[in-house]
Short mmCIF file of C-alpha atoms and ligand atoms in Angstrom, two decimals:
data_model
loop_
_atom_site.label_atom_id
_atom_site.label_comp_id
_atom_site.label_asym_id
_atom_site.label_seq_id
_atom_site.Cartn_x
_atom_site.Cartn_y
_atom_site.Cartn_z
CA MET A 1 109.95 75.26 63.28
CA ILE A 2 106.37 75.74 65.86
CA THR A 3 102.70 75.39 64.12
CA ARG A 4 100.95 78.61 63.71
CA GLU A 5 99.00 77.42 66.22
CA GLU A 6 101.71 77.03 69.06
CA ALA A 7 103.15 80.38 67.59
CA PHE A 8 99.71 82.61 68.38
CA ALA A 9 99.61 80.97 71.29
CA LEU A 10 102.65 82.10 71.97
CA LEU A 11 101.73 85.76 70.88
CA THR A 12 98.84 85.33 73.66
CA THR A 13 99.97 84.10 76.21
CA TYR A 14 102.60 88.15 76.59
CA ASN A 15 100.17 89.96 74.15
CA LYS A 16 96.74 91.13 76.41
CA GLU A 17 95.99 93.89 74.72
CA GLU A 18 94.08 93.89 71.13
CA PHE A 19 95.57 96.68 69.65
CA HIS A 20 99.11 94.26 69.56
CA ILE A 21 97.56 91.58 68.63
CA LYS A 22 95.60 93.24 65.85
CA HIS A 23 99.32 94.12 64.99
CA ALA A 24 100.39 91.11 65.12
CA LEU A 25 98.19 89.37 62.60
CA THR A 26 98.30 92.94 60.24
CA VAL A 27 102.22 92.40 60.70
CA GLU A 28 101.90 88.34 60.25
CA GLY A 29 99.85 88.66 57.14
CA THR A 30 102.19 92.10 55.88
CA MET A 31 104.83 89.89 56.06
CA ARG A 32 102.67 86.61 53.63
CA TYR A 33 102.26 89.06 51.43
CA PHE A 34 105.49 90.24 50.54
CA ALA A 35 107.01 86.17 50.98
CA GLU A 36 104.71 85.44 48.36
CA LYS A 37 104.71 88.31 45.69
CA LEU A 38 109.28 87.56 46.42
CA GLY A 39 109.01 84.16 46.58
CA HIS A 40 109.90 82.98 49.91
CA ASP A 41 108.51 80.92 52.46
CA PRO A 42 105.00 82.58 53.76
CA GLU A 43 104.59 80.01 56.79
CA TYR A 44 108.31 81.39 58.46
CA TRP A 45 107.93 84.68 57.08
CA GLY A 46 104.52 85.29 59.00
CA LEU A 47 105.34 83.77 61.86
CA VAL A 48 108.06 86.54 62.58
CA GLY A 49 105.97 89.06 61.57
CA LEU A 50 103.59 87.52 64.63
CA LEU A 51 105.99 86.72 66.60
CA HIS A 52 108.04 90.41 65.95
CA ASP A 53 106.81 92.71 68.69
CA ILE A 54 106.66 89.36 71.84
CA ASP A 55 107.88 91.54 74.33
CA PHE A 56 106.37 94.42 73.84
CA GLU A 57 103.19 94.80 75.65
CA MET A 58 105.04 93.11 78.75
CA TYR A 59 108.70 94.42 78.48
CA PRO A 60 107.89 97.86 76.54
CA ASP A 61 111.37 99.25 78.20
CA GLU A 62 113.36 95.68 77.44
CA HIS A 63 112.06 95.94 73.39
CA CYS A 64 113.74 93.17 71.20
CA GLN A 65 116.14 92.50 74.33
CA LYS A 66 113.48 90.54 76.05
CA ALA A 67 112.22 88.86 73.03
CA PRO A 68 114.70 86.42 72.41
CA GLU A 69 113.98 84.31 76.19
CA LEU A 70 110.51 84.46 75.55
CA LEU A 71 111.47 82.85 71.86
CA LYS A 72 113.88 81.01 72.80
CA GLU A 73 111.01 78.90 75.98
CA GLY A 74 108.25 78.95 73.06
CA GLY A 75 110.99 77.06 70.82
CA LEU A 76 112.47 79.39 68.59
CA ASP A 77 115.57 79.04 67.08
CA GLU A 78 118.65 81.68 66.49
CA ASP A 79 117.51 82.39 63.38
CA PHE A 80 114.39 83.19 64.52
CA ILE A 81 115.07 85.13 66.89
CA ARG A 82 117.88 86.53 65.08
CA SER A 83 115.05 88.68 63.04
CA VAL A 84 112.88 89.18 65.48
CA CYS A 85 115.34 91.01 66.99
CA SER A 86 116.42 92.81 63.91
CA HIS A 87 113.66 95.23 63.30
CA GLY A 88 114.54 96.60 66.01
CA TYR A 89 117.96 98.12 64.31
CA GLY A 90 118.84 101.60 65.62
CA ILE A 91 116.59 102.03 68.37
CA CYS A 92 116.61 98.78 70.94
CA SER A 93 118.83 96.55 68.76
CA ASP A 94 122.56 96.74 67.41
CA ILE A 95 121.12 92.85 64.87
CA GLU A 96 121.17 94.96 61.29
CA PRO A 97 118.69 93.72 58.65
CA THR A 98 120.59 91.19 56.50
CA HIS A 99 117.66 88.95 55.11
CA GLN A 100 115.52 90.25 52.76
CA MET A 101 112.52 89.18 55.16
CA GLU A 102 114.59 90.92 57.38
CA LYS A 103 114.03 94.41 55.33
CA VAL A 104 110.27 93.55 54.52
CA LEU A 105 109.69 94.05 58.03
CA PHE A 106 111.36 96.42 58.79
CA ALA A 107 110.59 98.62 56.11
CA THR A 108 106.57 97.58 57.07
CA ASP A 109 106.57 97.69 60.91
CA GLU A 110 105.90 101.58 61.25
CA LEU A 111 104.48 101.69 58.25
CA THR A 112 101.87 99.73 58.57
CA GLY A 113 100.83 101.73 61.27
CA LEU A 114 100.83 104.61 59.19
CA ILE A 115 98.34 102.94 56.26
CA GLY A 116 95.99 101.40 58.95
CA ALA A 117 95.65 105.18 60.83
CA CYS A 118 94.96 106.89 57.30
CA ALA A 119 92.14 103.93 57.12
CA LEU A 120 90.94 104.74 60.38
CA MET A 121 90.42 108.73 58.11
CA ARG A 122 88.52 107.10 55.34
CA PRO A 123 85.18 107.26 55.38
CA SER A 124 85.46 103.31 54.56
CA LYS A 125 87.64 103.19 57.57
CA SER A 126 89.13 100.22 55.80
CA VAL A 127 92.45 100.28 53.38
CA GLN A 128 90.20 98.53 50.43
CA ASP A 129 89.57 101.65 48.27
CA MET A 130 93.18 103.33 49.50
CA GLU A 131 95.33 105.03 47.44
CA VAL A 132 99.04 105.34 47.23
CA LYS A 133 98.12 109.35 47.60
CA SER A 134 96.93 109.58 50.09
CA VAL A 135 99.71 107.99 52.18
CA LYS A 136 102.41 110.09 50.39
CA LYS A 137 100.23 113.21 51.71
CA LYS A 138 100.00 111.23 55.31
CA PHE A 139 103.71 110.44 55.17
CA LYS A 140 104.51 114.19 54.82
CA ASP A 141 102.20 115.77 57.38
CA LYS A 142 104.63 115.28 60.56
CA LYS A 143 101.82 115.36 63.06
CA PHE A 144 99.75 112.90 62.15
CA ALA A 145 100.24 109.58 63.17
CA ALA A 146 103.59 110.94 64.71
CA GLY A 147 104.62 107.81 66.84
CA CYS A 148 105.68 106.38 63.55
CA SER A 149 108.79 106.82 62.73
CA ARG A 150 109.42 108.60 59.30
CA ASP A 151 113.09 107.91 59.15
CA VAL A 152 112.56 104.13 59.98
CA ILE A 153 109.94 103.55 56.30
CA ARG A 154 112.88 105.92 54.90
CA GLN A 155 115.69 103.60 56.45
CA GLY A 156 113.05 100.60 55.18
CA ALA A 157 113.24 101.23 51.53
CA GLU A 158 116.34 102.25 50.52
CA MET A 159 117.94 98.77 52.98
CA LEU A 160 115.37 97.47 50.07
CA GLY A 161 116.27 99.16 47.43
CA TRP A 162 113.13 100.39 46.92
CA GLU A 163 111.24 103.71 46.09
CA LEU A 164 108.58 105.19 48.80
CA ASP A 165 106.28 104.68 46.43
CA GLU A 166 106.89 101.02 45.18
CA LEU A 167 106.79 100.34 49.29
CA PHE A 168 103.47 101.95 50.06
CA GLN A 169 101.81 100.48 46.83
CA GLU A 170 102.69 96.90 47.93
CA THR A 171 101.99 97.07 51.46
CA ILE A 172 98.38 98.89 50.45
CA LEU A 173 97.90 95.68 48.93
CA ALA A 174 99.24 93.25 51.85
CA MET A 175 96.99 94.42 54.00
CA ARG A 176 94.12 94.80 51.62
CA THR A 177 94.89 90.61 52.55
CA CYS A 178 94.66 91.06 55.98
CA GLU A 179 92.39 93.50 57.56
CA GLN A 180 91.62 94.36 60.84
FE1 FE2 B 1 105.63 96.37 65.19
#
């Protein structure tokens, strides 16, 4: 497995925009939180989170299609690549999330975007004092952060067998550990 330092160098080879790097760091921290909570390897889950959108900035039309090539060149193996590509299931990939890590990535990728947008609406601009009820309210408001797919979030919660409230609560707690 490559080191975190090598992974970050790989990320920034293909991602220059601050927004994309911040998203990668948020998903990395979120994946680390869930790995610890669920008794898995936070280093590995973190790397998958960090690199999950590796191809999106340069190849938005080939999202999850270009990633295998970039990750392979970066020294990542087939299992890692599979996990990264599964987060586009039903959108830009036909690889279904099966491992718990893949389901968490699928469920939280869009949700961290929604929660991040909710945070910006708050006086604190932070998730530190955010409660589930404000996320629930914004989740129902389809015009708010419309780019964050509610269907994907709902589908992710279903895959995990978690209630939406539980997913929201845990993702808020996860994001408190890695606020950018
Ligand atoms: Fe993402």
